[in-house]
PDB file of C-alpha atoms and ligand atoms in Angstrom:
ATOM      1  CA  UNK A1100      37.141 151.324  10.649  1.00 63.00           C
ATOM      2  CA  UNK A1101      34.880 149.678   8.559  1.00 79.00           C
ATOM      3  CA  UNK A1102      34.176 145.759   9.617  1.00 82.00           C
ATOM      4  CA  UNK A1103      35.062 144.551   6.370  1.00 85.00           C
ATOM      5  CA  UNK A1104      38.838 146.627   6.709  1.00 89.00           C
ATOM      6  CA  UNK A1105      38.886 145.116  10.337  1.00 92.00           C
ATOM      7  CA  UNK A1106      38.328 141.495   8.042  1.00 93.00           C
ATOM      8  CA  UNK A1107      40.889 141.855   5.786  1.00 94.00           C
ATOM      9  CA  UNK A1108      43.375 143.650   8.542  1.00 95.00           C
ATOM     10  CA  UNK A1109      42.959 140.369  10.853  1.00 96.00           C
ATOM     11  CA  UNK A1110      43.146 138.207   7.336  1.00 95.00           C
ATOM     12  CA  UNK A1111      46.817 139.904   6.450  1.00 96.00           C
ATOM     13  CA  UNK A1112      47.960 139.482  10.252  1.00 97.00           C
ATOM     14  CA  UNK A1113      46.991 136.082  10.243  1.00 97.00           C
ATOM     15  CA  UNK A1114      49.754 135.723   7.039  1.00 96.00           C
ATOM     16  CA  UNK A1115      52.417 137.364   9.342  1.00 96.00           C
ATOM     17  CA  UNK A1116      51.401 135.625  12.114  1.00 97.00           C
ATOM     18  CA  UNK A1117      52.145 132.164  10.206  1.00 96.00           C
ATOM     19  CA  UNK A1118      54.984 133.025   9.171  1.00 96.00           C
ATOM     20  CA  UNK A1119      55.971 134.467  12.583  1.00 96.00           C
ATOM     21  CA  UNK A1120      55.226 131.182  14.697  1.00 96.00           C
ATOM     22  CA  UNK A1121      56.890 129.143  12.009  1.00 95.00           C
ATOM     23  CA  UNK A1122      60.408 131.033  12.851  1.00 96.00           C
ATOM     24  CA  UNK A1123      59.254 130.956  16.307  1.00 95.00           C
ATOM     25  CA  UNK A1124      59.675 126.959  15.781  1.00 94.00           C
ATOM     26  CA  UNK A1125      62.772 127.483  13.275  1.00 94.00           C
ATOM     27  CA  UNK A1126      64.730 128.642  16.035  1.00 95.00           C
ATOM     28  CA  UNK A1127      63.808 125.997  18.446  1.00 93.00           C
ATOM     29  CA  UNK A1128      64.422 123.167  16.023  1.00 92.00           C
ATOM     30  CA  UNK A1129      67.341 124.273  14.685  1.00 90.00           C
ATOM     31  CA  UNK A1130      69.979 123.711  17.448  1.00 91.00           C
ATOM     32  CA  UNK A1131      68.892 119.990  17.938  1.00 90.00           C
ATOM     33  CA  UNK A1132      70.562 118.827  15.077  1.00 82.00           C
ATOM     34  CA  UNK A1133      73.793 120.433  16.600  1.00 89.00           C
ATOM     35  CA  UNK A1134      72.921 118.649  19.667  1.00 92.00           C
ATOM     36  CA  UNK A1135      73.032 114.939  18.355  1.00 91.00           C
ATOM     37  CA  UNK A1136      76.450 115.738  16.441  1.00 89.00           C
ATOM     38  CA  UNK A1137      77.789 117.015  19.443  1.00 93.00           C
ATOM     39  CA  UNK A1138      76.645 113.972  21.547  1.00 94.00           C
ATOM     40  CA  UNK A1139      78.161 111.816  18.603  1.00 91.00           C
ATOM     41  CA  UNK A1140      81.712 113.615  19.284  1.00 93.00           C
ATOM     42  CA  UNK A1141      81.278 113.521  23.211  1.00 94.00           C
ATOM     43  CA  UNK A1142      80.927 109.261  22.510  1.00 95.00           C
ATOM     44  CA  UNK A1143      83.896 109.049  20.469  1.00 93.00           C
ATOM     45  CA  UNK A1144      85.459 111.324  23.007  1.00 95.00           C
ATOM     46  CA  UNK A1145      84.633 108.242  25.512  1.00 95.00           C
ATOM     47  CA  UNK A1146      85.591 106.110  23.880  1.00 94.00           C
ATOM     48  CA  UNK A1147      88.945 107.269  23.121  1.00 95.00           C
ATOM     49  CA  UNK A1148      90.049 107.948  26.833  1.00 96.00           C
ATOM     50  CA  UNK A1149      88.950 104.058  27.543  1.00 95.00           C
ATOM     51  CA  UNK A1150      90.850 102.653  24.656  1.00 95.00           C
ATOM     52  CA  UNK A1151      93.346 105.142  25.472  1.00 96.00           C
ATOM     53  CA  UNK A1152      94.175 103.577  29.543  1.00 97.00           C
ATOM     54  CA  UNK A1153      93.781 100.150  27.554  1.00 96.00           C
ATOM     55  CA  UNK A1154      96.625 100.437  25.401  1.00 96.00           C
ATOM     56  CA  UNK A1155      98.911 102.258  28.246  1.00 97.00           C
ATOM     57  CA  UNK A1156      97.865  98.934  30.228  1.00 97.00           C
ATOM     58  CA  UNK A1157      99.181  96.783  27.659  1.00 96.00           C
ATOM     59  CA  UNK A1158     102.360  98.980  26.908  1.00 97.00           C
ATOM     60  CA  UNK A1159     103.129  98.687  30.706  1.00 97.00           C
ATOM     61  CA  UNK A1160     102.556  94.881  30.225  1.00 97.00           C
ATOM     62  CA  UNK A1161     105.137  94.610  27.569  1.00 97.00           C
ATOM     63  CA  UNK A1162     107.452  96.615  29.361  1.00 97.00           C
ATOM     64  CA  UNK A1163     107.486  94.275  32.263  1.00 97.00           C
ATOM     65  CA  UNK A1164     107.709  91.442  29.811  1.00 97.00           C
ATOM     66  CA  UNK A1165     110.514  92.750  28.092  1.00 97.00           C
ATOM     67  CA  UNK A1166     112.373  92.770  31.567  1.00 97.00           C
ATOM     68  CA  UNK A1167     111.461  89.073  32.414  1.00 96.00           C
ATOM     69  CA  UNK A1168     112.519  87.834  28.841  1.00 96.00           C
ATOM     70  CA  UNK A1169     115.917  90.097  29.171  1.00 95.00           C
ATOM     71  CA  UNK A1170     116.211  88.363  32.956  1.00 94.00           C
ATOM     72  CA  UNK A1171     115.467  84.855  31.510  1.00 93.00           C
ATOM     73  CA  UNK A1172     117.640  85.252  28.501  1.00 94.00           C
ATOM     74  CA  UNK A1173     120.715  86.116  31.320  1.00 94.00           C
ATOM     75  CA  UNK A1174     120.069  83.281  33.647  1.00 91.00           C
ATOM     76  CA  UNK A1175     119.519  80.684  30.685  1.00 92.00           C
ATOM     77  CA  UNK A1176     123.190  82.517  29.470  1.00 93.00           C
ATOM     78  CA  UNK A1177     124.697  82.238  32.650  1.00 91.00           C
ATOM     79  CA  UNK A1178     123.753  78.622  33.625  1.00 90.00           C
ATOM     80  CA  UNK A1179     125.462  77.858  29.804  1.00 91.00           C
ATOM     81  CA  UNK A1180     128.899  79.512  31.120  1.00 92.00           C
ATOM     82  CA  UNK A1181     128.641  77.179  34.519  1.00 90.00           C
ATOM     83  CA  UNK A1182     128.793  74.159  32.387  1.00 87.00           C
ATOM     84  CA  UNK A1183     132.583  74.898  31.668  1.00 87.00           C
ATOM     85  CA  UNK A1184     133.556  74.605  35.962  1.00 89.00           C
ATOM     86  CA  UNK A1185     131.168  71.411  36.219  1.00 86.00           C
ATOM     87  CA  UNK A1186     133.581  68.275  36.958  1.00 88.00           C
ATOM     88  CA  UNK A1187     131.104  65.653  38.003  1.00 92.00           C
ATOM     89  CA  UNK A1188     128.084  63.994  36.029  1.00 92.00           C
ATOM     90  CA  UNK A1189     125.582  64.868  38.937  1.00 92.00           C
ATOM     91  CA  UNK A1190     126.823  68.472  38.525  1.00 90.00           C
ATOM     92  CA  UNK A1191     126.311  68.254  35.416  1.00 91.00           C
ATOM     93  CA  UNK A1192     122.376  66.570  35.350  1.00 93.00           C
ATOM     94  CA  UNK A1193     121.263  69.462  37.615  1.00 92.00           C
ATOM     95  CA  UNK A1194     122.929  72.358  35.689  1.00 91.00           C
ATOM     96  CA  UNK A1195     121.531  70.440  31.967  1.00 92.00           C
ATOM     97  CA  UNK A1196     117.917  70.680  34.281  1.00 93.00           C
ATOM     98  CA  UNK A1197     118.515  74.069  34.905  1.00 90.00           C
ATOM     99  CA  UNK A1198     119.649  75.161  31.719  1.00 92.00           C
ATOM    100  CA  UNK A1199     116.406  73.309  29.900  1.00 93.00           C
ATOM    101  CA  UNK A1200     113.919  75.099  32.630  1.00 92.00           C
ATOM    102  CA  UNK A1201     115.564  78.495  32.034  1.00 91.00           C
ATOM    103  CA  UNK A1202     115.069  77.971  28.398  1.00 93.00           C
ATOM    104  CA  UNK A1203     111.441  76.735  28.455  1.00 94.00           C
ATOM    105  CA  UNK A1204     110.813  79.947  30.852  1.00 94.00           C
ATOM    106  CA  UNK A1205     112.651  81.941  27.682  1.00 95.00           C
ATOM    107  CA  UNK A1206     110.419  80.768  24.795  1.00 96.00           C
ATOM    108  CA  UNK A1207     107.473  80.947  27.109  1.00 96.00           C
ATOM    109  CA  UNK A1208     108.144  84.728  27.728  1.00 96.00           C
ATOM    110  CA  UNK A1209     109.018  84.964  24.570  1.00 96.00           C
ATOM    111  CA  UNK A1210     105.283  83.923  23.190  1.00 97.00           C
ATOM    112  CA  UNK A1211     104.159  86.088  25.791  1.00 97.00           C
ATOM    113  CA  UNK A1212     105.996  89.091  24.508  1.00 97.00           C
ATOM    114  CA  UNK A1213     104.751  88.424  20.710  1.00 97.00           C
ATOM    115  CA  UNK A1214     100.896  88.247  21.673  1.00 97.00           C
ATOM    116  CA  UNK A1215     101.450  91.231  23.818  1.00 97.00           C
ATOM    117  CA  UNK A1216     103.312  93.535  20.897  1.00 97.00           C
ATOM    118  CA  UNK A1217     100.475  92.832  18.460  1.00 97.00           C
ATOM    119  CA  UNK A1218      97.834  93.487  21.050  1.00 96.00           C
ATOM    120  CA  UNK A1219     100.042  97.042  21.540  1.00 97.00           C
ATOM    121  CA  UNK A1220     100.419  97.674  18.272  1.00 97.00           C
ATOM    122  CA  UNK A1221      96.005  97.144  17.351  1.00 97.00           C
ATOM    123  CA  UNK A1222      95.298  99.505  19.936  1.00 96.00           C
ATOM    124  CA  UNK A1223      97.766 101.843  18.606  1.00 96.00           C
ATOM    125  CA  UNK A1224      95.667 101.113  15.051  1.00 96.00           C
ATOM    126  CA  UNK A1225      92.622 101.666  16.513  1.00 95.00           C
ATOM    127  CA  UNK A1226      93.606 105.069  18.900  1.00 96.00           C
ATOM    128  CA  UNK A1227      94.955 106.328  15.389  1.00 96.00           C
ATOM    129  CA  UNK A1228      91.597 105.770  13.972  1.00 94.00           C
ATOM    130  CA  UNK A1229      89.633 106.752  16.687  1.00 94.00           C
ATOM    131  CA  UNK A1230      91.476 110.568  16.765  1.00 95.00           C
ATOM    132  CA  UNK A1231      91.025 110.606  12.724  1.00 95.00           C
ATOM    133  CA  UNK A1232      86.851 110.092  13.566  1.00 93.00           C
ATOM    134  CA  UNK A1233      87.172 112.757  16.190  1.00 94.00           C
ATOM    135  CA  UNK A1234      88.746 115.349  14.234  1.00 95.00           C
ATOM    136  CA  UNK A1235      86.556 115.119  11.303  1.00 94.00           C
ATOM    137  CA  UNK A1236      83.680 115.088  14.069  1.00 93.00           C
ATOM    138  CA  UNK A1237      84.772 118.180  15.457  1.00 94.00           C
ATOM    139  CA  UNK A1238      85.050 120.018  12.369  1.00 95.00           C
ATOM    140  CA  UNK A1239      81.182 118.901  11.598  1.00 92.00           C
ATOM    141  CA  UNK A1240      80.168 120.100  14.441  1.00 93.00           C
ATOM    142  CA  UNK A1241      82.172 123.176  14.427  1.00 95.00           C
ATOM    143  CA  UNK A1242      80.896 123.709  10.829  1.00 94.00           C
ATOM    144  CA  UNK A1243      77.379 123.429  11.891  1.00 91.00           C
ATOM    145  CA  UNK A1244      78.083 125.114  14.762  1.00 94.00           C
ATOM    146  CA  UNK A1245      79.045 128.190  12.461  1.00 95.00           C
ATOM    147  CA  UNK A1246      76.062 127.628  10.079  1.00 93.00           C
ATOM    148  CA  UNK A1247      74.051 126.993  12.640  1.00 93.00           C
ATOM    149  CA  UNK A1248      74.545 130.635  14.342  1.00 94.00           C
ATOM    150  CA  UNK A1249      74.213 132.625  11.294  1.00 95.00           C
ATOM    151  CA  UNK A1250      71.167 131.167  10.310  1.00 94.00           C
ATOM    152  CA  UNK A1251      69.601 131.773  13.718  1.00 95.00           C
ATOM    153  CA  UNK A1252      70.843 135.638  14.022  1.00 96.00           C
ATOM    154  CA  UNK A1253      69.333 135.794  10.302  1.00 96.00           C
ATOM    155  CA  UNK A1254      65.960 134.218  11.559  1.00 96.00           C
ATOM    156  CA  UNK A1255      66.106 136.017  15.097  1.00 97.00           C
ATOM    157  CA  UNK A1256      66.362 139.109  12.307  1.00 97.00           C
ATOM    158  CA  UNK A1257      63.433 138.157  10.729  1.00 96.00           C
ATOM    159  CA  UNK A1258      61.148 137.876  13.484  1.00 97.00           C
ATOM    160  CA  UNK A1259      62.206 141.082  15.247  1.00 97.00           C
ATOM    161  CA  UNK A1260      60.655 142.709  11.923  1.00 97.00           C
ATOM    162  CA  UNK A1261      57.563 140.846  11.714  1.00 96.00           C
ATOM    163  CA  UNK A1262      56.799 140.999  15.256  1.00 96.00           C
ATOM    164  CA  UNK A1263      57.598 144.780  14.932  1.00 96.00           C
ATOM    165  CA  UNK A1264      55.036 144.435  12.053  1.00 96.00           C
ATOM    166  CA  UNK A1265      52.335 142.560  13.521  1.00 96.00           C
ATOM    167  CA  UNK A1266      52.147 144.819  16.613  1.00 96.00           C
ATOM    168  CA  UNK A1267      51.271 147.906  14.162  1.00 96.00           C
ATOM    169  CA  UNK A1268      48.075 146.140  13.114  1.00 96.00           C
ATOM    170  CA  UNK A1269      47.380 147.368  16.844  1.00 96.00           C
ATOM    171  CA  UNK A1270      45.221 150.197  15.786  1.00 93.00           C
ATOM    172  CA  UNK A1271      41.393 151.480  15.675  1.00 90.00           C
ATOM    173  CA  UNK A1272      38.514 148.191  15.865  1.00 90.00           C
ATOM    174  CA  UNK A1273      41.692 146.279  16.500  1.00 93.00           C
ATOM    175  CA  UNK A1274      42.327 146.365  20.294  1.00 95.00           C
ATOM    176  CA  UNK A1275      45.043 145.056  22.012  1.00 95.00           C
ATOM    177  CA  UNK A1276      43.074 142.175  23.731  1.00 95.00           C
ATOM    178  CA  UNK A1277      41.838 141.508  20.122  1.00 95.00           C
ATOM    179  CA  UNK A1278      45.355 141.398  18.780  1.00 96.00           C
ATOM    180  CA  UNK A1279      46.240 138.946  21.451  1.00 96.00           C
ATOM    181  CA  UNK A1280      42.896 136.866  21.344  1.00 96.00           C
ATOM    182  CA  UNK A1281      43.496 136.835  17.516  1.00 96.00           C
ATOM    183  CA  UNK A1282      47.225 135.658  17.766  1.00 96.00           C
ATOM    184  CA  UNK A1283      46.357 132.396  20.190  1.00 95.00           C
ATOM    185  CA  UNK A1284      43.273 131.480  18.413  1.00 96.00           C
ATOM    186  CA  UNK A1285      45.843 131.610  15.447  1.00 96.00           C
ATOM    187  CA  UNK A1286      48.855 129.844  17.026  1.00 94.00           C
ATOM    188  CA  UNK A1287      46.051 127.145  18.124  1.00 93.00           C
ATOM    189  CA  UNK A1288      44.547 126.669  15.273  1.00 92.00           C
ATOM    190  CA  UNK A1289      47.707 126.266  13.045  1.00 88.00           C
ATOM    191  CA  UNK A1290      47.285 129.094  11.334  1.00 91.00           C
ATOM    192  CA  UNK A1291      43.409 129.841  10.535  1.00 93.00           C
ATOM    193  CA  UNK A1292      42.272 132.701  12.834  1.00 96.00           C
ATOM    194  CA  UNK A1293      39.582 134.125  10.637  1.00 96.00           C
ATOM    195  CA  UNK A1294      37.035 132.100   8.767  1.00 96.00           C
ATOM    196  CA  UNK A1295      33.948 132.122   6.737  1.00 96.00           C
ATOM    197  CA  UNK A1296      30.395 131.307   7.233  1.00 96.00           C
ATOM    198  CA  UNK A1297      28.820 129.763   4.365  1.00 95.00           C
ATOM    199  CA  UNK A1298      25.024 129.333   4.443  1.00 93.00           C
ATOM    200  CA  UNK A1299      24.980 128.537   8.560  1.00 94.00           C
ATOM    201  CA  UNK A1300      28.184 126.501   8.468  1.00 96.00           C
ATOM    202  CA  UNK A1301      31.414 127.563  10.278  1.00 96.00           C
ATOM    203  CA  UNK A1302      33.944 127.048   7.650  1.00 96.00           C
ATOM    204  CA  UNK A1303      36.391 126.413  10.534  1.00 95.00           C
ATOM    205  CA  UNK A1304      34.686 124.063  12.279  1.00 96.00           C
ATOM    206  CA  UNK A1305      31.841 122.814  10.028  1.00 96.00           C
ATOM    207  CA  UNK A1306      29.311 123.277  12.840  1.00 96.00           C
ATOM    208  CA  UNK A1307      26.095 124.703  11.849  1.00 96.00           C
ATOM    209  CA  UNK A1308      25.483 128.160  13.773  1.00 96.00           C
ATOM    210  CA  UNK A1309      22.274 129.395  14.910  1.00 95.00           C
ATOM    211  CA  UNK A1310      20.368 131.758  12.951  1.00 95.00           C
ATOM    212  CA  UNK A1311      20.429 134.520  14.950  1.00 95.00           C
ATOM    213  CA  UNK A1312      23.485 133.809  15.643  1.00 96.00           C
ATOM    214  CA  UNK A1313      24.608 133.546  11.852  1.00 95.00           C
ATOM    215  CA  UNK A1314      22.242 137.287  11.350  1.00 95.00           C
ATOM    216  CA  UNK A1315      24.547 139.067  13.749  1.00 94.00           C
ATOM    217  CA  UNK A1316      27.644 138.193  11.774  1.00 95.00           C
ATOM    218  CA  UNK A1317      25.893 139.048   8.668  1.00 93.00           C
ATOM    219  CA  UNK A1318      25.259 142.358  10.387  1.00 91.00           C
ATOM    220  CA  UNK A1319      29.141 142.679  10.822  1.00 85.00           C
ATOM    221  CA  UNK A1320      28.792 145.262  13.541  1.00 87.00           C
ATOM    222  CA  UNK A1321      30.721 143.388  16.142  1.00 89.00           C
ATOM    223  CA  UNK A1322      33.468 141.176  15.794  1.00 92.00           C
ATOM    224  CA  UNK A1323      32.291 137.561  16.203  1.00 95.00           C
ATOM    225  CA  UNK A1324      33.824 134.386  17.651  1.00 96.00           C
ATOM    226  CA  UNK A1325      32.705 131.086  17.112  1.00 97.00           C
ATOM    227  CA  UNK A1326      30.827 129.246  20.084  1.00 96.00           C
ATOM    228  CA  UNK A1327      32.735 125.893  19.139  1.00 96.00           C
ATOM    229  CA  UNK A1328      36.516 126.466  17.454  1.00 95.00           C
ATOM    230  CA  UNK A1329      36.433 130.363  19.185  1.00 95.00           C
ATOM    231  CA  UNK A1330      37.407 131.812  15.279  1.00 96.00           C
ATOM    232  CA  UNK A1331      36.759 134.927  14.393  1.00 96.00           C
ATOM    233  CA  UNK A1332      33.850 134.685  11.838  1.00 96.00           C
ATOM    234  CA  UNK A1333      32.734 137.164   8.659  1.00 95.00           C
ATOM    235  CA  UNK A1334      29.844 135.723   6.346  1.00 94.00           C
ATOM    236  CA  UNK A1335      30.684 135.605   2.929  1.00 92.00           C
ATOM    237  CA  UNK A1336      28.154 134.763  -0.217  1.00 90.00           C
ATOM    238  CA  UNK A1337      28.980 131.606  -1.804  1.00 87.00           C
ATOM    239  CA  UNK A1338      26.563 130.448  -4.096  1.00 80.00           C
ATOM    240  CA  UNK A1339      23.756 127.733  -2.765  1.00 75.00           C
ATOM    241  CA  UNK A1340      24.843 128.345   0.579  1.00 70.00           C
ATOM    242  CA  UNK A1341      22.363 132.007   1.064  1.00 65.00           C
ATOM    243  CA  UNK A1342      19.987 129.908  -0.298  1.00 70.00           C
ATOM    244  CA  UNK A1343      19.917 127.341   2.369  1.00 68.00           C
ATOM    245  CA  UNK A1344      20.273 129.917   5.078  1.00 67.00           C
ATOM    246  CA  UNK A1345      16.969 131.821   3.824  1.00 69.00           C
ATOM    247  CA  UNK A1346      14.988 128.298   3.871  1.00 71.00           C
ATOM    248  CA  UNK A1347      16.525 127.702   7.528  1.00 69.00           C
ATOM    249  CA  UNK A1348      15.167 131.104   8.264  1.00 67.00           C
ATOM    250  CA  UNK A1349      11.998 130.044   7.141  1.00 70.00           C
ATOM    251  CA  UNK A1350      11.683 126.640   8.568  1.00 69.00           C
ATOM    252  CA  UNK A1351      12.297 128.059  12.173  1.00 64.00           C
ATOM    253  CA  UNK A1352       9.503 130.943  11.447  1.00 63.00           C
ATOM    254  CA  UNK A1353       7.254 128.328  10.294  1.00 61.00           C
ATOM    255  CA  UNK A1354       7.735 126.413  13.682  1.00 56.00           C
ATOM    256  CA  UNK A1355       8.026 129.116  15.331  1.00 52.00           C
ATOM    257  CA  UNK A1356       4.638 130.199  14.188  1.00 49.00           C
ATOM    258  CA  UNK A1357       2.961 126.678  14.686  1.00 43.00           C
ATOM    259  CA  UNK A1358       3.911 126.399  17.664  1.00 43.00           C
ATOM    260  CA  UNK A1359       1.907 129.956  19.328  1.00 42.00           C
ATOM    261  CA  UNK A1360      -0.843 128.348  17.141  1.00 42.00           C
ATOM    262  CA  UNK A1361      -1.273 125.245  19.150  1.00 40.00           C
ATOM    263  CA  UNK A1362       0.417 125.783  22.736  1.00 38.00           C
ATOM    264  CA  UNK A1363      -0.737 127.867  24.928  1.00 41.00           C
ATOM    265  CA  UNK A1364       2.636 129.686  26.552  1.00 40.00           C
ATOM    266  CA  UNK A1365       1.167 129.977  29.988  1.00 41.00           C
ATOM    267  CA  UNK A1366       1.435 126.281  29.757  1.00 37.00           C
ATOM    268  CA  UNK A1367       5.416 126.660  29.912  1.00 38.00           C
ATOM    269  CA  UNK A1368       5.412 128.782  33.178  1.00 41.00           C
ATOM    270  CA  UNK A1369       5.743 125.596  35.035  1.00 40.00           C
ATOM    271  CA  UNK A1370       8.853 125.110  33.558  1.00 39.00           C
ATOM    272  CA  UNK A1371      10.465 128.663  33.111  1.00 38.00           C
TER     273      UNK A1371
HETATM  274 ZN1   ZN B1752      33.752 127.155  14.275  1.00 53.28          ZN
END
């Protein structure tokens, strides 16, 4: 395989790969939004259940107030029909006492029984309300729950062909380890795998390369990595940019050459 076929091989994975690693994430995000509806429902639920016991508390209230009024009413009645056998006025103070104290126990009750009914009847308002919220919670989250599911088998779909796809590009130059070198560096990079060199610049990371370095991409007869962002690198001709790289080549030969003109390289052995 010629390195430039190798280039454009890796360049077309890297499309699949993006797209692959963004349905990768697809189906990971897409059951969270499920997840807070169903949370919503499982509060209402709650909530429900406790105003539920409240309003059986206050229907057992009344009950027992309806008895006390009803036992109230009869003693208050029955005092009344003593009043007819009473033949002396002391008789008759105490029974009048009675008769007022049965009757201020009534109306008393009585109050009682009014604050409790409307208290029974609001949570019977609200527990209506409450199961109207809950049903048209459940049916959002049952409708999600539905669209939620075929999305995800359509997506799972999806990426069981393109990862189908991107193994194939498993062939020739294109070794296994390079495959899965290739789809980290891609997955880590978001998305950029394979980049240019302009000039001496890595177009990934805009560090400048050294030359030889730079020469042995330009050569294209191994596959490359870059020693800072670990890309894969190709050099491609942009104007300005070869330009610049020929000068650097030049600069270093010129140093290079000035320097075996003045230092003597035996004086280095101390330090090699
Ligand atoms: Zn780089």
């Amino acid at each position: 395989m010629e390195e430039a076929e190798v280039f454009a091989k890796l360049s077309q994975l890297q499309e699949d790969l993006t797209v692959r690693f963004a349905l990768e994430d697809e189906i990971v995000k897409l059951p969270r939004d499920l997840k807070v509806k169903q949370e919503l429902l499982d509060k209402i639920n709650l909530e429900y259940i406790d105003e539920h016991a409240h309003s059986e508390a206050a229907k057992d209230d009344l009950r027992s107030l309806r008895i006390q009024y009803d036992d109230a009413v009869h003693a208050r009645e029955n005092s009344e029909k003593q009043m007819e056998l009473i033949s002396t006025q002391r008789e008759f103070e105490a029974l009048e006492k009675e008769i007022k104290d049965a009757a201020a126990k009534e109306q008393n009750l009585l109050k009682q029984l009014h604050v409790k009914e409307k208290q029974v009847h609001e949570f019977g308002d609200r527990l209506t309300e409450k199961e109207q919220l809950m049903i048209l919670q459940k049916q959002e989250v049952d409708n999600e729950a539905s669209k939620i599911e075929a999305l995800l088998s359509e997506k799972r779909n999806q990426l069981s062909k393109l990862e189908t796809k991107c193994v194939q590009y498993i062939t020739g130059d294109i070794t296994e380890d390079l495959y899965n070198k290739f789809c980290n560096i891609v997955k880590n990079k978001k998305g950029k795998g394979i980049v240019p060199i302009h000039g001496l610049v890595c177009q990934g990371c805009h560090i400048v390369l050294p030359i030889q370095f730079v020469n042995d991409v330009r050569s294209a007869k191994d596959i490359e990595f870059c020693p800072y962002c670990s890309r894969i690198l190709y050099y491609e001709e942009v104007e300005g940019a070869d330009e610049q790289f020929r000068k650097r080549i030049e600069d270093v030969e010129i140093e290079e050459g000035g320097l075996s003109d003045f230092v003597d390289s035996s004086e280095f052995d101390d330090l090699l």
